[in-house]
C-alpha cells in the first residue's frame, strides 16, 4: 500500500518531544497538519508549550506523560494516543540519555548502573515502542518509525563509550526492524545527528567550540536541522533501513 502525499490528519507520536530535536520535529509535523502526541517524562511545562505551539502551527498538539524506559508505560502511551486520535501513523523515538565520560580510558566510570540506564532508554525503549505501535500501523496498511541515533553510533566521538554503544545498537535495531516490518508497510529509518545546540549540551562551551571547529560547514546543528531529516524519513514512501547523517560534514573528518 503506497503512502499518501497529503499527511494532514495523520498522527505522530514523539518521545521526548517537548524540547530540542523533539520539539522541532513536532512543529514540523504540525505545519503539515498532523496531530502530534508530545511525550515527556518530567518536562511537563516544555511539553505543554510545544503542544500549544503545534496547535497554533496548524496541527493539533497533545502533551502526554510517560516514562518510556518502562515497557508498560510505553504500552500505555501508545494506547492512549490511539484512543485520543483514533490512529497512529508515525513514531519518532527521540528520548535518550547519557553520562558524560569523555576520558574513554576511565573504564571505572561506566558502572553497571550507567550501562543499564543508557541502554535501557536509548535502545530498549525504541524497540518496545516500535513493538507497541506496529499492530496499529499494520492495521492501517503502513506507517513510519524514525529513530534518533547519533554519529557516535558510527564513530567513537560521543559523550561516553556506553552512549556510543547504545547508538550503534540503535542503528542495528533500526535496520533489523526495517527487515521485520517492511512486508507490513511499516518503514523504519534513523537519523544520526552531530553536535546539536540544545540544552543537552548546555554549559559545555568548550566541547561545542571544538565540534564547530571540526565541522566543514562552520557551525553546529540546530533542532530544525535534524527535524528536516526526520520529516523526510517520516514521509518518504520508498525509504527504509537507512541512516541519514546530519552533522554539517563533521563525519568526513
PDB file of C-alpha atoms in Angstrom:
ATOM      1  CA  UNK A   1       0.000   0.000   0.000  1.00  0.00           C
ATOM      2  CA  UNK A   2       1.512   3.330  -1.044  1.00  0.00           C
ATOM      3  CA  UNK A   3       1.628   6.132   1.497  1.00  0.00           C
ATOM      4  CA  UNK A   4      -0.333   9.352   0.954  1.00  0.00           C
ATOM      5  CA  UNK A   5       1.377  12.534  -0.154  1.00  0.00           C
ATOM      6  CA  UNK A   6      -1.032  14.627   1.914  1.00  0.00           C
ATOM      7  CA  UNK A   7      -0.270  13.992   5.567  1.00  0.00           C
ATOM      8  CA  UNK A   8      -2.949  16.216   7.080  1.00  0.00           C
ATOM      9  CA  UNK A   9      -4.831  14.414   9.778  1.00  0.00           C
ATOM     10  CA  UNK A  10      -2.148  11.809  10.344  1.00  0.00           C
ATOM     11  CA  UNK A  11      -0.987  11.124  13.894  1.00  0.00           C
ATOM     12  CA  UNK A  12       2.611  11.261  15.106  1.00  0.00           C
ATOM     13  CA  UNK A  13       3.978  10.260  18.494  1.00  0.00           C
ATOM     14  CA  UNK A  14       7.316  11.768  19.531  1.00  0.00           C
ATOM     15  CA  UNK A  15       9.068  10.527  22.659  1.00  0.00           C
ATOM     16  CA  UNK A  16      10.968  13.251  24.470  1.00  0.00           C
ATOM     17  CA  UNK A  17       9.038  15.673  22.311  1.00  0.00           C
ATOM     18  CA  UNK A  18       8.959  18.797  24.440  1.00  0.00           C
ATOM     19  CA  UNK A  19      12.431  20.192  23.798  1.00  0.00           C
ATOM     20  CA  UNK A  20      15.283  20.257  21.309  1.00  0.00           C
ATOM     21  CA  UNK A  21      15.048  17.911  18.349  1.00  0.00           C
ATOM     22  CA  UNK A  22      11.725  16.554  19.568  1.00  0.00           C
ATOM     23  CA  UNK A  23      10.142  19.981  19.731  1.00  0.00           C
ATOM     24  CA  UNK A  24      11.439  20.995  16.305  1.00  0.00           C
ATOM     25  CA  UNK A  25      10.098  17.754  14.826  1.00  0.00           C
ATOM     26  CA  UNK A  26       6.715  18.208  16.475  1.00  0.00           C
ATOM     27  CA  UNK A  27       6.380  21.654  14.919  1.00  0.00           C
ATOM     28  CA  UNK A  28       7.479  20.376  11.502  1.00  0.00           C
ATOM     29  CA  UNK A  29       4.759  17.734  11.625  1.00  0.00           C
ATOM     30  CA  UNK A  30       2.182  20.230  12.891  1.00  0.00           C
ATOM     31  CA  UNK A  31       2.883  22.508   9.939  1.00  0.00           C
ATOM     32  CA  UNK A  32       1.856  19.557   7.755  1.00  0.00           C
ATOM     33  CA  UNK A  33      -1.479  19.493   9.577  1.00  0.00           C
ATOM     34  CA  UNK A  34      -0.718  16.420  11.668  1.00  0.00           C
ATOM     35  CA  UNK A  35      -1.922  15.586  15.159  1.00  0.00           C
ATOM     36  CA  UNK A  36       1.130  15.306  17.414  1.00  0.00           C
ATOM     37  CA  UNK A  37       1.389  13.479  20.734  1.00  0.00           C
ATOM     38  CA  UNK A  38       4.248  15.194  22.580  1.00  0.00           C
ATOM     39  CA  UNK A  39       5.577  12.722  25.119  1.00  0.00           C
ATOM     40  CA  UNK A  40       7.510  13.827  28.184  1.00  0.00           C
ATOM     41  CA  UNK A  41       8.826  12.203  31.326  1.00  0.00           C
ATOM     42  CA  UNK A  42       9.452  15.178  33.634  1.00  0.00           C
ATOM     43  CA  UNK A  43       9.415  18.347  31.487  1.00  0.00           C
ATOM     44  CA  UNK A  44       5.681  18.955  31.637  1.00  0.00           C
ATOM     45  CA  UNK A  45       5.792  22.718  31.069  1.00  0.00           C
ATOM     46  CA  UNK A  46       8.003  22.346  27.996  1.00  0.00           C
ATOM     47  CA  UNK A  47       5.798  19.623  26.537  1.00  0.00           C
ATOM     48  CA  UNK A  48       2.605  21.592  27.093  1.00  0.00           C
ATOM     49  CA  UNK A  49       4.163  24.671  25.488  1.00  0.00           C
ATOM     50  CA  UNK A  50       5.256  22.594  22.482  1.00  0.00           C
ATOM     51  CA  UNK A  51       1.786  21.051  22.185  1.00  0.00           C
ATOM     52  CA  UNK A  52       0.194  24.504  22.236  1.00  0.00           C
ATOM     53  CA  UNK A  53       2.632  25.709  19.566  1.00  0.00           C
ATOM     54  CA  UNK A  54       1.766  22.671  17.425  1.00  0.00           C
ATOM     55  CA  UNK A  55      -1.895  23.623  17.554  1.00  0.00           C
ATOM     56  CA  UNK A  56      -1.051  27.201  16.641  1.00  0.00           C
ATOM     57  CA  UNK A  57       1.068  25.947  13.726  1.00  0.00           C
ATOM     58  CA  UNK A  58      -1.885  24.231  12.080  1.00  0.00           C
ATOM     59  CA  UNK A  59      -1.933  20.779  13.610  1.00  0.00           C
ATOM     60  CA  UNK A  60      -3.143  19.556  16.970  1.00  0.00           C
ATOM     61  CA  UNK A  61      -0.735  19.084  19.837  1.00  0.00           C
ATOM     62  CA  UNK A  62      -1.241  16.978  22.936  1.00  0.00           C
ATOM     63  CA  UNK A  63       1.226  16.635  25.816  1.00  0.00           C
ATOM     64  CA  UNK A  64       1.251  13.163  27.355  1.00  0.00           C
ATOM     65  CA  UNK A  65       3.390  11.903  30.223  1.00  0.00           C
ATOM     66  CA  UNK A  66       5.087   8.506  30.224  1.00  0.00           C
ATOM     67  CA  UNK A  67       8.433   7.129  31.302  1.00  0.00           C
ATOM     68  CA  UNK A  68       9.489   5.314  28.143  1.00  0.00           C
ATOM     69  CA  UNK A  69      12.240   3.416  29.941  1.00  0.00           C
ATOM     70  CA  UNK A  70       9.356   1.257  31.271  1.00  0.00           C
ATOM     71  CA  UNK A  71       7.757  -1.050  28.660  1.00  0.00           C
ATOM     72  CA  UNK A  72       4.400  -0.949  30.446  1.00  0.00           C
ATOM     73  CA  UNK A  73       4.457   2.842  30.289  1.00  0.00           C
ATOM     74  CA  UNK A  74       5.183   2.648  26.563  1.00  0.00           C
ATOM     75  CA  UNK A  75       2.170   0.406  26.046  1.00  0.00           C
ATOM     76  CA  UNK A  76       0.019   2.872  27.959  1.00  0.00           C
ATOM     77  CA  UNK A  77       1.394   5.802  25.967  1.00  0.00           C
ATOM     78  CA  UNK A  78       0.653   4.177  22.627  1.00  0.00           C
ATOM     79  CA  UNK A  79      -2.815   3.028  23.689  1.00  0.00           C
ATOM     80  CA  UNK A  80      -3.755   6.477  24.984  1.00  0.00           C
ATOM     81  CA  UNK A  81      -2.533   8.120  21.775  1.00  0.00           C
ATOM     82  CA  UNK A  82      -4.649   5.789  19.653  1.00  0.00           C
ATOM     83  CA  UNK A  83      -7.625   6.297  21.985  1.00  0.00           C
ATOM     84  CA  UNK A  84      -7.361  10.062  21.603  1.00  0.00           C
ATOM     85  CA  UNK A  85      -6.740  10.326  17.874  1.00  0.00           C
ATOM     86  CA  UNK A  86      -8.080   7.047  16.503  1.00  0.00           C
ATOM     87  CA  UNK A  87      -4.894   6.040  14.689  1.00  0.00           C
ATOM     88  CA  UNK A  88      -1.104   6.207  14.782  1.00  0.00           C
ATOM     89  CA  UNK A  89       0.946   6.769  11.628  1.00  0.00           C
ATOM     90  CA  UNK A  90       4.392   7.939  12.744  1.00  0.00           C
ATOM     91  CA  UNK A  91       6.618   7.179  15.719  1.00  0.00           C
ATOM     92  CA  UNK A  92       9.770   9.168  16.449  1.00  0.00           C
ATOM     93  CA  UNK A  93      11.966   7.558  19.105  1.00  0.00           C
ATOM     94  CA  UNK A  94      13.748  10.681  20.283  1.00  0.00           C
ATOM     95  CA  UNK A  95      14.040  10.183  24.062  1.00  0.00           C
ATOM     96  CA  UNK A  96      17.573   9.480  25.178  1.00  0.00           C
ATOM     97  CA  UNK A  97      20.108   9.882  27.938  1.00  0.00           C
ATOM     98  CA  UNK A  98      23.844   9.785  28.558  1.00  0.00           C
ATOM     99  CA  UNK A  99      26.524  10.097  31.185  1.00  0.00           C
ATOM    100  CA  UNK A 100      29.456  12.282  30.173  1.00  0.00           C
ATOM    101  CA  UNK A 101      32.713  10.312  30.461  1.00  0.00           C
ATOM    102  CA  UNK A 102      34.866  11.988  27.835  1.00  0.00           C
ATOM    103  CA  UNK A 103      38.011  10.205  29.030  1.00  0.00           C
ATOM    104  CA  UNK A 104      37.424   6.847  27.379  1.00  0.00           C
ATOM    105  CA  UNK A 105      40.275   5.350  29.407  1.00  0.00           C
ATOM    106  CA  UNK A 106      38.247   5.850  32.594  1.00  0.00           C
ATOM    107  CA  UNK A 107      36.572   2.464  32.424  1.00  0.00           C
ATOM    108  CA  UNK A 108      35.605   2.525  36.093  1.00  0.00           C
ATOM    109  CA  UNK A 109      33.190   5.403  35.469  1.00  0.00           C
ATOM    110  CA  UNK A 110      30.965   3.149  33.385  1.00  0.00           C
ATOM    111  CA  UNK A 111      29.295   1.153  36.118  1.00  0.00           C
ATOM    112  CA  UNK A 112      26.672  -1.491  35.537  1.00  0.00           C
ATOM    113  CA  UNK A 113      24.032   1.006  36.593  1.00  0.00           C
ATOM    114  CA  UNK A 114      25.246   3.514  33.991  1.00  0.00           C
ATOM    115  CA  UNK A 115      25.201   0.884  31.238  1.00  0.00           C
ATOM    116  CA  UNK A 116      21.709  -0.280  32.180  1.00  0.00           C
ATOM    117  CA  UNK A 117      20.330   3.266  32.249  1.00  0.00           C
ATOM    118  CA  UNK A 118      21.785   4.254  28.888  1.00  0.00           C
ATOM    119  CA  UNK A 119      20.957   1.035  27.048  1.00  0.00           C
ATOM    120  CA  UNK A 120      17.508   0.913  28.627  1.00  0.00           C
ATOM    121  CA  UNK A 121      16.408   4.307  27.352  1.00  0.00           C
ATOM    122  CA  UNK A 122      18.458   4.644  24.170  1.00  0.00           C
ATOM    123  CA  UNK A 123      17.932   1.145  22.769  1.00  0.00           C
ATOM    124  CA  UNK A 124      15.362  -0.965  24.560  1.00  0.00           C
ATOM    125  CA  UNK A 125      12.724   1.773  24.736  1.00  0.00           C
ATOM    126  CA  UNK A 126      12.933   2.290  20.965  1.00  0.00           C
ATOM    127  CA  UNK A 127      12.388  -1.432  20.365  1.00  0.00           C
ATOM    128  CA  UNK A 128       9.478  -1.676  22.789  1.00  0.00           C
ATOM    129  CA  UNK A 129       7.865   1.455  21.317  1.00  0.00           C
ATOM    130  CA  UNK A 130       8.197   0.019  17.809  1.00  0.00           C
ATOM    131  CA  UNK A 131       6.662  -3.222  19.017  1.00  0.00           C
ATOM    132  CA  UNK A 132       3.758  -1.347  20.576  1.00  0.00           C
ATOM    133  CA  UNK A 133       2.938   0.760  17.502  1.00  0.00           C
ATOM    134  CA  UNK A 134       3.435  -1.979  14.907  1.00  0.00           C
ATOM    135  CA  UNK A 135      -0.053  -3.547  15.191  1.00  0.00           C
ATOM    136  CA  UNK A 136      -1.750  -0.161  14.761  1.00  0.00           C
ATOM    137  CA  UNK A 137       0.384   0.701  11.735  1.00  0.00           C
ATOM    138  CA  UNK A 138      -0.148  -2.738  10.208  1.00  0.00           C
ATOM    139  CA  UNK A 139      -3.905  -2.382  10.607  1.00  0.00           C
ATOM    140  CA  UNK A 140      -3.759   0.962   8.780  1.00  0.00           C
ATOM    141  CA  UNK A 141      -1.721  -0.517   5.931  1.00  0.00           C
ATOM    142  CA  UNK A 142       1.575   1.127   6.817  1.00  0.00           C
ATOM    143  CA  UNK A 143       3.420   3.709   8.840  1.00  0.00           C
ATOM    144  CA  UNK A 144       6.830   5.120   9.642  1.00  0.00           C
ATOM    145  CA  UNK A 145       9.235   4.854  12.561  1.00  0.00           C
ATOM    146  CA  UNK A 146      12.240   7.173  12.838  1.00  0.00           C
ATOM    147  CA  UNK A 147      14.896   6.566  15.489  1.00  0.00           C
ATOM    148  CA  UNK A 148      17.180   9.376  16.631  1.00  0.00           C
ATOM    149  CA  UNK A 149      20.665   7.848  16.757  1.00  0.00           C
ATOM    150  CA  UNK A 150      23.957   9.790  16.589  1.00  0.00           C
ATOM    151  CA  UNK A 151      27.173   9.961  14.635  1.00  0.00           C
ATOM    152  CA  UNK A 152      28.691   8.433  17.779  1.00  0.00           C
ATOM    153  CA  UNK A 153      26.962   5.213  16.738  1.00  0.00           C
ATOM    154  CA  UNK A 154      29.166   5.218  13.636  1.00  0.00           C
ATOM    155  CA  UNK A 155      32.394   6.577  15.085  1.00  0.00           C
ATOM    156  CA  UNK A 156      33.621   6.916  18.718  1.00  0.00           C
ATOM    157  CA  UNK A 157      33.073  10.644  19.155  1.00  0.00           C
ATOM    158  CA  UNK A 158      30.271  10.721  21.735  1.00  0.00           C
ATOM    159  CA  UNK A 159      29.872  11.589  25.378  1.00  0.00           C
ATOM    160  CA  UNK A 160      30.869   8.146  26.642  1.00  0.00           C
ATOM    161  CA  UNK A 161      31.684   4.644  25.482  1.00  0.00           C
ATOM    162  CA  UNK A 162      28.296   3.418  26.728  1.00  0.00           C
ATOM    163  CA  UNK A 163      26.483   6.144  24.801  1.00  0.00           C
ATOM    164  CA  UNK A 164      28.376   5.285  21.619  1.00  0.00           C
ATOM    165  CA  UNK A 165      27.486   1.618  22.030  1.00  0.00           C
ATOM    166  CA  UNK A 166      23.834   2.448  22.603  1.00  0.00           C
ATOM    167  CA  UNK A 167      23.582   4.473  19.408  1.00  0.00           C
ATOM    168  CA  UNK A 168      25.391   1.794  17.397  1.00  0.00           C
ATOM    169  CA  UNK A 169      22.908  -0.720  18.777  1.00  0.00           C
ATOM    170  CA  UNK A 170      20.009   1.576  17.894  1.00  0.00           C
ATOM    171  CA  UNK A 171      21.205   1.723  14.289  1.00  0.00           C
ATOM    172  CA  UNK A 172      21.356  -2.076  14.219  1.00  0.00           C
ATOM    173  CA  UNK A 173      17.854  -2.328  15.695  1.00  0.00           C
ATOM    174  CA  UNK A 174      16.637   0.162  13.086  1.00  0.00           C
ATOM    175  CA  UNK A 175      17.871  -1.985  10.234  1.00  0.00           C
ATOM    176  CA  UNK A 176      16.543  -5.213  11.758  1.00  0.00           C
ATOM    177  CA  UNK A 177      13.121  -3.653  12.335  1.00  0.00           C
ATOM    178  CA  UNK A 178      13.098  -2.428   8.738  1.00  0.00           C
ATOM    179  CA  UNK A 179      13.503  -6.027   7.589  1.00  0.00           C
ATOM    180  CA  UNK A 180      10.945  -7.367  10.056  1.00  0.00           C
ATOM    181  CA  UNK A 181       8.232  -4.759   9.453  1.00  0.00           C
ATOM    182  CA  UNK A 182       8.792  -3.909   5.796  1.00  0.00           C
ATOM    183  CA  UNK A 183       6.381  -6.548   4.469  1.00  0.00           C
ATOM    184  CA  UNK A 184       3.603  -4.951   6.515  1.00  0.00           C
ATOM    185  CA  UNK A 185       4.200  -1.498   5.026  1.00  0.00           C
ATOM    186  CA  UNK A 186       5.939  -0.105   8.115  1.00  0.00           C
ATOM    187  CA  UNK A 187       9.172   1.741   7.276  1.00  0.00           C
ATOM    188  CA  UNK A 188      11.937   2.134   9.851  1.00  0.00           C
ATOM    189  CA  UNK A 189      14.817   4.604   9.479  1.00  0.00           C
ATOM    190  CA  UNK A 190      17.194   6.614  11.619  1.00  0.00           C
ATOM    191  CA  UNK A 191      18.936   9.966  11.747  1.00  0.00           C
ATOM    192  CA  UNK A 192      22.468  10.329  13.110  1.00  0.00           C
ATOM    193  CA  UNK A 193      22.983  13.912  14.271  1.00  0.00           C
ATOM    194  CA  UNK A 194      26.309  15.505  15.057  1.00  0.00           C
ATOM    195  CA  UNK A 195      26.706  18.214  17.713  1.00  0.00           C
ATOM    196  CA  UNK A 196      23.285  19.865  18.069  1.00  0.00           C
ATOM    197  CA  UNK A 197      22.888  23.091  20.027  1.00  0.00           C
ATOM    198  CA  UNK A 198      20.215  22.077  22.536  1.00  0.00           C
ATOM    199  CA  UNK A 199      20.100  22.168  26.316  1.00  0.00           C
ATOM    200  CA  UNK A 200      21.626  18.660  26.250  1.00  0.00           C
ATOM    201  CA  UNK A 201      24.964  20.453  25.734  1.00  0.00           C
ATOM    202  CA  UNK A 202      24.218  23.485  27.915  1.00  0.00           C
ATOM    203  CA  UNK A 203      27.317  24.705  29.741  1.00  0.00           C
ATOM    204  CA  UNK A 204      29.720  22.639  27.612  1.00  0.00           C
ATOM    205  CA  UNK A 205      31.034  25.582  25.607  1.00  0.00           C
ATOM    206  CA  UNK A 206      34.494  24.123  25.033  1.00  0.00           C
ATOM    207  CA  UNK A 207      33.058  20.934  23.544  1.00  0.00           C
ATOM    208  CA  UNK A 208      30.709  22.975  21.344  1.00  0.00           C
ATOM    209  CA  UNK A 209      33.586  25.081  20.058  1.00  0.00           C
ATOM    210  CA  UNK A 210      35.720  22.021  19.358  1.00  0.00           C
ATOM    211  CA  UNK A 211      32.900  20.380  17.402  1.00  0.00           C
ATOM    212  CA  UNK A 212      32.311  23.581  15.440  1.00  0.00           C
ATOM    213  CA  UNK A 213      35.983  23.822  14.522  1.00  0.00           C
ATOM    214  CA  UNK A 214      35.881  20.288  13.092  1.00  0.00           C
ATOM    215  CA  UNK A 215      32.712  20.879  11.057  1.00  0.00           C
ATOM    216  CA  UNK A 216      33.209  21.834   7.384  1.00  0.00           C
ATOM    217  CA  UNK A 217      30.008  23.903   7.292  1.00  0.00           C
ATOM    218  CA  UNK A 218      31.390  26.007  10.134  1.00  0.00           C
ATOM    219  CA  UNK A 219      28.602  25.682  12.695  1.00  0.00           C
ATOM    220  CA  UNK A 220      26.936  23.202  14.984  1.00  0.00           C
ATOM    221  CA  UNK A 221      23.447  21.987  14.214  1.00  0.00           C
ATOM    222  CA  UNK A 222      20.033  23.025  15.471  1.00  0.00           C
ATOM    223  CA  UNK A 223      16.922  21.063  16.243  1.00  0.00           C
ATOM    224  CA  UNK A 224      15.436  22.289  12.984  1.00  0.00           C
ATOM    225  CA  UNK A 225      18.355  20.821  11.021  1.00  0.00           C
ATOM    226  CA  UNK A 226      17.592  17.358  12.361  1.00  0.00           C
ATOM    227  CA  UNK A 227      13.828  17.797  12.196  1.00  0.00           C
ATOM    228  CA  UNK A 228      14.094  18.327   8.444  1.00  0.00           C
ATOM    229  CA  UNK A 229      15.712  14.919   8.017  1.00  0.00           C
ATOM    230  CA  UNK A 230      13.199  13.253  10.333  1.00  0.00           C
ATOM    231  CA  UNK A 231      10.319  14.842   8.437  1.00  0.00           C
ATOM    232  CA  UNK A 232      11.738  13.491   5.177  1.00  0.00           C
ATOM    233  CA  UNK A 233      12.144   9.961   6.509  1.00  0.00           C
ATOM    234  CA  UNK A 234       8.689  10.000   8.075  1.00  0.00           C
ATOM    235  CA  UNK A 235       7.039  10.875   4.763  1.00  0.00           C
ATOM    236  CA  UNK A 236       9.281   9.308   2.078  1.00  0.00           C
ATOM    237  CA  UNK A 237       7.285   6.305   0.804  1.00  0.00           C
ATOM    238  CA  UNK A 238      10.129   4.120  -0.522  1.00  0.00           C
ATOM    239  CA  UNK A 239      12.929   4.580   2.005  1.00  0.00           C
ATOM    240  CA  UNK A 240      13.544   2.087   4.796  1.00  0.00           C
ATOM    241  CA  UNK A 241      16.506   0.800   6.753  1.00  0.00           C
ATOM    242  CA  UNK A 242      18.506   3.962   6.099  1.00  0.00           C
ATOM    243  CA  UNK A 243      20.575   6.171   8.390  1.00  0.00           C
ATOM    244  CA  UNK A 244      20.886   9.835   7.431  1.00  0.00           C
ATOM    245  CA  UNK A 245      23.888  11.598   8.955  1.00  0.00           C
ATOM    246  CA  UNK A 246      23.059  15.212   9.874  1.00  0.00           C
ATOM    247  CA  UNK A 247      26.316  16.735  11.074  1.00  0.00           C
ATOM    248  CA  UNK A 248      27.388  19.551   8.745  1.00  0.00           C
ATOM    249  CA  UNK A 249      30.113  17.329   7.334  1.00  0.00           C
ATOM    250  CA  UNK A 250      31.873  16.643  10.631  1.00  0.00           C
ATOM    251  CA  UNK A 251      31.760  12.897   9.977  1.00  0.00           C
ATOM    252  CA  UNK A 252      34.015  13.445   6.963  1.00  0.00           C
ATOM    253  CA  UNK A 253      36.952  14.349   9.187  1.00  0.00           C
TER     254      UNK A 253
END
